[in-house]
């Protein structure tokens, strides 16, 4: 076991890699009532083309299967895992992202029991043809819900336009059609490939005694047998740096238009310190240009091109990265032009401005550490890319105006921009 | 649990909640005004105007730049209704300097800014800045219109509108679109002055501080005259003779089914705890009857849940379903409500639900926002009840209490937002 201290943040992180390859992290937070635990596999919607465990050739699986598997793990021969958690006073949930599937609970009592339940239900799959068929109706309604949600359509429309080949462009839940091809055998195959402990991470945070918890986890894992770990072979999709589609307009039953400009990042580092640095630099740069204290924000707001919903976001995971800028607007074309012009005209930033941006970002980072959910989820996301969440402050402090300019030169290029709009359906 | 120190300073009630959980300090001001058609739109506009600029920071850019300098302090406003009260909330959150290696007194600087926002907004000729008011009027229009685009929120709003037609609770917290153009900067400022004199105002400070640390700073910066507090009137509504059914058709792929029930019970009532347990067994959680029967057994929905409006005496059920499954979904929901009324729930369901409610309340107070919401229930209601008493009361709820509360719950309105017929998917 290793203890990592972060003096400035007044935190201590306990870490151990178990014999079966599972990474376990425990962050004690004694002032809190609740304990929050996540058990995450490095397996998400982008992993749709890979060599299944025990096979020799690559295989393409139906879109939405990682998310489908997440739903089905909750059902067991003797009923629903939600029932067990709630008897133990816990609230349980799960989510699937582009690169991860996480199972989690939070509870203020029975932490040991709940942790046992979490580990056991994720490690004991039970899929039948009948329960798989039943789930299709439920997930179809989840997909329909998103179909009617203009913000989701806008978000995915933008990502879809950016990529030619990369599976990040595929909706996490798949489509009603694609999930119809999912069978129990396919689920077992994905499970066998991606749910080995060596591809997973357990994070526990709350008012816990780290040594007791760690011992409990060791004992739980020692009772089970696992095959020896193997490397997972995932298909690498060649992706050009220019976007697949420059503009995409979606007509929907809405009253207010929406517009997003997407920026496709070039030279994404797949792991380590360089990756964190790249992500932080891009974050600062976009905040400089479009944050609420920027002159561009003030002008666009005064001109009535944007409102409160205006957002700026940068995502960088695995081998993809993209920025998103936009929101509700009465003038979607004008806003798209303005945003792209601002990006292309950027040429300089001085160190004093960078210092102010860093100061803001460090305060924002501290605020995010108020949330146990944020800590567990973000720590896991970074860890899968060989980065530590707690290195964010040091990385921010190391950034210079030159780092920001390099990122701008790489990313603020017309052929890497895409525009997506949701507009009111024309009345026939 | 949490400890709260309360002190009345003129017209301000200051609540300090000392805790070492967080790396930031949170400041939240709540103004409670009556929810009424005449004032709702002005009240919706005011916080958005206030967060734009102050005398000292006379533009959005200046104000926001100052917040950045305070290590990215945040400033947000929002609106809510609790029963027939219109609640304006202004929040600031600022890093605790002890994690930053700086000696700047960030909390005090944030309090000064907060005071500037409230008492020294940017004004001209006896009114708010005309340019800011016009800009925020435009933004408010967009906000009201955007409700239509979020179908789940829209359906919820429409249910309430139909169920409480003609009473203040039917109003949108953002006001009325048709009233926006009648508002000018002077009249708005006058109304704001009226609110500062008459509304019930609570300031919460949550963080690693004690009342004695901040009391003096607050006294200096928040000069509010003492006031007599208005009691909230509640519109009495005549009972409907039969359930009202409203069906609305739009270009949607999923039908949104929302049911409104009168619980005839609010946070003020002694049997409110039994209502909470009733709702928990019925539809509040992933182990509840609605989730198990509408989703898990019948595969009709991704979400199927119920929730109560603590201060309004209302419960709503919501489910997203295939438009053609309307009758089937309704039948299953009615059957669950009927089972509840007939007392068809086990001791196990009661124990499980109590455990989850207890957990939920304890988790709520792990966030600054949650602690404030729990404490603020006692401002809205007339009864004072700390969290430990609330938790105890939940434990004491019996099977009979739950059956009895079921007798008070009446279905009032069924609202269904569904597809236009003959449309292909």
PDB file of C-alpha atoms in Angstrom, chain B residues 22-117:
ATOM      1  CA  UNK B  22     -15.334  22.254   1.928  1.00  0.00           C
ATOM      2  CA  UNK B  23     -12.460  24.045   0.303  1.00  0.00           C
ATOM      3  CA  UNK B  24     -14.629  27.070  -0.395  1.00  0.00           C
ATOM      4  CA  UNK B  25     -17.064  29.298   1.488  1.00  0.00           C
ATOM      5  CA  UNK B  26     -20.618  29.662   0.230  1.00  0.00           C
ATOM      6  CA  UNK B  27     -22.818  32.757   0.578  1.00  0.00           C
ATOM      7  CA  UNK B  28     -26.500  32.481  -0.288  1.00  0.00           C
ATOM      8  CA  UNK B  29     -29.114  35.184  -0.018  1.00  0.00           C
ATOM      9  CA  UNK B  30     -32.786  34.322  -0.293  1.00  0.00           C
ATOM     10  CA  UNK B  31     -35.567  36.861  -0.748  1.00  0.00           C
ATOM     11  CA  UNK B  32     -39.091  35.607  -0.243  1.00  0.00           C
ATOM     12  CA  UNK B  33     -41.854  37.546  -1.984  1.00  0.00           C
ATOM     13  CA  UNK B  34     -45.506  36.650  -2.507  1.00  0.00           C
ATOM     14  CA  UNK B  35     -46.081  34.829  -5.785  1.00  0.00           C
ATOM     15  CA  UNK B  36     -48.596  37.010  -7.604  1.00  0.00           C
ATOM     16  CA  UNK B  37     -49.441  37.798 -11.187  1.00  0.00           C
ATOM     17  CA  UNK B  38     -48.807  41.532 -10.823  1.00  0.00           C
ATOM     18  CA  UNK B  39     -45.205  41.281  -9.591  1.00  0.00           C
ATOM     19  CA  UNK B  40     -43.900  37.933 -10.770  1.00  0.00           C
ATOM     20  CA  UNK B  41     -42.291  39.183 -13.981  1.00  0.00           C
ATOM     21  CA  UNK B  42     -40.537  42.107 -12.284  1.00  0.00           C
ATOM     22  CA  UNK B  43     -39.294  39.792  -9.555  1.00  0.00           C
ATOM     23  CA  UNK B  44     -37.995  37.407 -12.197  1.00  0.00           C
ATOM     24  CA  UNK B  45     -36.054  40.173 -13.903  1.00  0.00           C
ATOM     25  CA  UNK B  46     -34.494  41.796 -10.839  1.00  0.00           C
ATOM     26  CA  UNK B  47     -31.821  39.222  -9.889  1.00  0.00           C
ATOM     27  CA  UNK B  48     -30.594  39.055 -13.488  1.00  0.00           C
ATOM     28  CA  UNK B  49     -30.283  42.840 -13.603  1.00  0.00           C
ATOM     29  CA  UNK B  50     -28.471  42.876 -10.253  1.00  0.00           C
ATOM     30  CA  UNK B  51     -25.822  40.364 -11.307  1.00  0.00           C
ATOM     31  CA  UNK B  52     -24.765  42.580 -14.226  1.00  0.00           C
ATOM     32  CA  UNK B  53     -23.043  45.530 -12.646  1.00  0.00           C
ATOM     33  CA  UNK B  54     -22.509  47.631  -9.530  1.00  0.00           C
ATOM     34  CA  UNK B  55     -21.416  51.241  -8.997  1.00  0.00           C
ATOM     35  CA  UNK B  56     -17.897  50.053  -8.335  1.00  0.00           C
ATOM     36  CA  UNK B  57     -17.855  47.428 -11.110  1.00  0.00           C
ATOM     37  CA  UNK B  58     -20.034  49.195 -13.665  1.00  0.00           C
ATOM     38  CA  UNK B  59     -20.113  46.585 -16.454  1.00  0.00           C
ATOM     39  CA  UNK B  60     -20.460  42.851 -16.806  1.00  0.00           C
ATOM     40  CA  UNK B  61     -16.821  42.631 -17.837  1.00  0.00           C
ATOM     41  CA  UNK B  62     -15.652  44.672 -14.842  1.00  0.00           C
ATOM     42  CA  UNK B  63     -17.720  42.666 -12.370  1.00  0.00           C
ATOM     43  CA  UNK B  64     -16.742  39.311 -13.834  1.00  0.00           C
ATOM     44  CA  UNK B  65     -13.063  40.290 -13.978  1.00  0.00           C
ATOM     45  CA  UNK B  66     -13.203  41.124 -10.294  1.00  0.00           C
ATOM     46  CA  UNK B  67     -14.736  37.696  -9.564  1.00  0.00           C
ATOM     47  CA  UNK B  68     -11.857  36.082 -11.488  1.00  0.00           C
ATOM     48  CA  UNK B  69      -9.402  37.989  -9.347  1.00  0.00           C
ATOM     49  CA  UNK B  70     -11.066  36.565  -6.253  1.00  0.00           C
ATOM     50  CA  UNK B  71      -9.715  33.175  -7.412  1.00  0.00           C
ATOM     51  CA  UNK B  72     -12.633  32.454  -9.667  1.00  0.00           C
ATOM     52  CA  UNK B  73     -15.413  33.270  -7.201  1.00  0.00           C
ATOM     53  CA  UNK B  74     -18.801  32.371  -8.682  1.00  0.00           C
ATOM     54  CA  UNK B  75     -21.952  34.465  -8.771  1.00  0.00           C
ATOM     55  CA  UNK B  76     -25.274  32.938  -9.782  1.00  0.00           C
ATOM     56  CA  UNK B  77     -28.931  33.780  -9.410  1.00  0.00           C
ATOM     57  CA  UNK B  78     -32.044  31.679  -9.711  1.00  0.00           C
ATOM     58  CA  UNK B  79     -35.771  31.641  -9.096  1.00  0.00           C
ATOM     59  CA  UNK B  80     -38.066  29.134  -7.459  1.00  0.00           C
ATOM     60  CA  UNK B  81     -41.525  28.782  -6.036  1.00  0.00           C
ATOM     61  CA  UNK B  82     -42.256  27.199  -2.700  1.00  0.00           C
ATOM     62  CA  UNK B  83     -45.999  27.037  -2.290  1.00  0.00           C
ATOM     63  CA  UNK B  84     -47.262  30.522  -3.140  1.00  0.00           C
ATOM     64  CA  UNK B  85     -43.933  32.175  -2.415  1.00  0.00           C
ATOM     65  CA  UNK B  86     -41.573  33.465  -5.067  1.00  0.00           C
ATOM     66  CA  UNK B  87     -37.994  32.861  -3.963  1.00  0.00           C
ATOM     67  CA  UNK B  88     -35.104  34.803  -5.436  1.00  0.00           C
ATOM     68  CA  UNK B  89     -31.710  33.266  -4.706  1.00  0.00           C
ATOM     69  CA  UNK B  90     -28.328  34.909  -5.166  1.00  0.00           C
ATOM     70  CA  UNK B  91     -25.273  32.727  -4.560  1.00  0.00           C
ATOM     71  CA  UNK B  92     -21.586  33.370  -4.324  1.00  0.00           C
ATOM     72  CA  UNK B  93     -18.931  30.800  -3.700  1.00  0.00           C
ATOM     73  CA  UNK B  94     -15.331  31.734  -2.966  1.00  0.00           C
ATOM     74  CA  UNK B  95     -12.195  29.685  -2.315  1.00  0.00           C
ATOM     75  CA  UNK B  96     -10.962  29.391   1.247  1.00  0.00           C
ATOM     76  CA  UNK B  97      -7.571  31.091   1.160  1.00  0.00           C
ATOM     77  CA  UNK B  98      -6.006  28.533   3.516  1.00  0.00           C
ATOM     78  CA  UNK B  99      -5.783  26.105   0.571  1.00  0.00           C
ATOM     79  CA  UNK B 100      -4.214  28.709  -1.680  1.00  0.00           C
ATOM     80  CA  UNK B 101      -1.174  29.956   0.141  1.00  0.00           C
ATOM     81  CA  UNK B 102      -2.478  33.529   0.020  1.00  0.00           C
ATOM     82  CA  UNK B 103      -3.444  35.852   2.851  1.00  0.00           C
ATOM     83  CA  UNK B 104      -6.143  37.818   1.004  1.00  0.00           C
ATOM     84  CA  UNK B 105      -9.297  37.776   3.127  1.00  0.00           C
ATOM     85  CA  UNK B 106     -11.388  36.317   0.299  1.00  0.00           C
ATOM     86  CA  UNK B 107     -14.570  35.822   2.332  1.00  0.00           C
ATOM     87  CA  UNK B 108     -14.626  39.442   3.468  1.00  0.00           C
ATOM     88  CA  UNK B 109     -14.001  40.649  -0.077  1.00  0.00           C
ATOM     89  CA  UNK B 110     -16.821  38.447  -1.300  1.00  0.00           C
ATOM     90  CA  UNK B 111     -19.157  39.886   1.366  1.00  0.00           C
ATOM     91  CA  UNK B 112     -18.282  43.391   0.234  1.00  0.00           C
ATOM     92  CA  UNK B 113     -19.062  42.505  -3.348  1.00  0.00           C
ATOM     93  CA  UNK B 114     -22.324  40.855  -2.287  1.00  0.00           C
ATOM     94  CA  UNK B 115     -23.295  44.014  -0.447  1.00  0.00           C
ATOM     95  CA  UNK B 116     -22.436  46.117  -3.527  1.00  0.00           C
ATOM     96  CA  UNK B 117     -24.635  43.930  -5.691  1.00  0.00           C
TER      97      UNK B 117
END
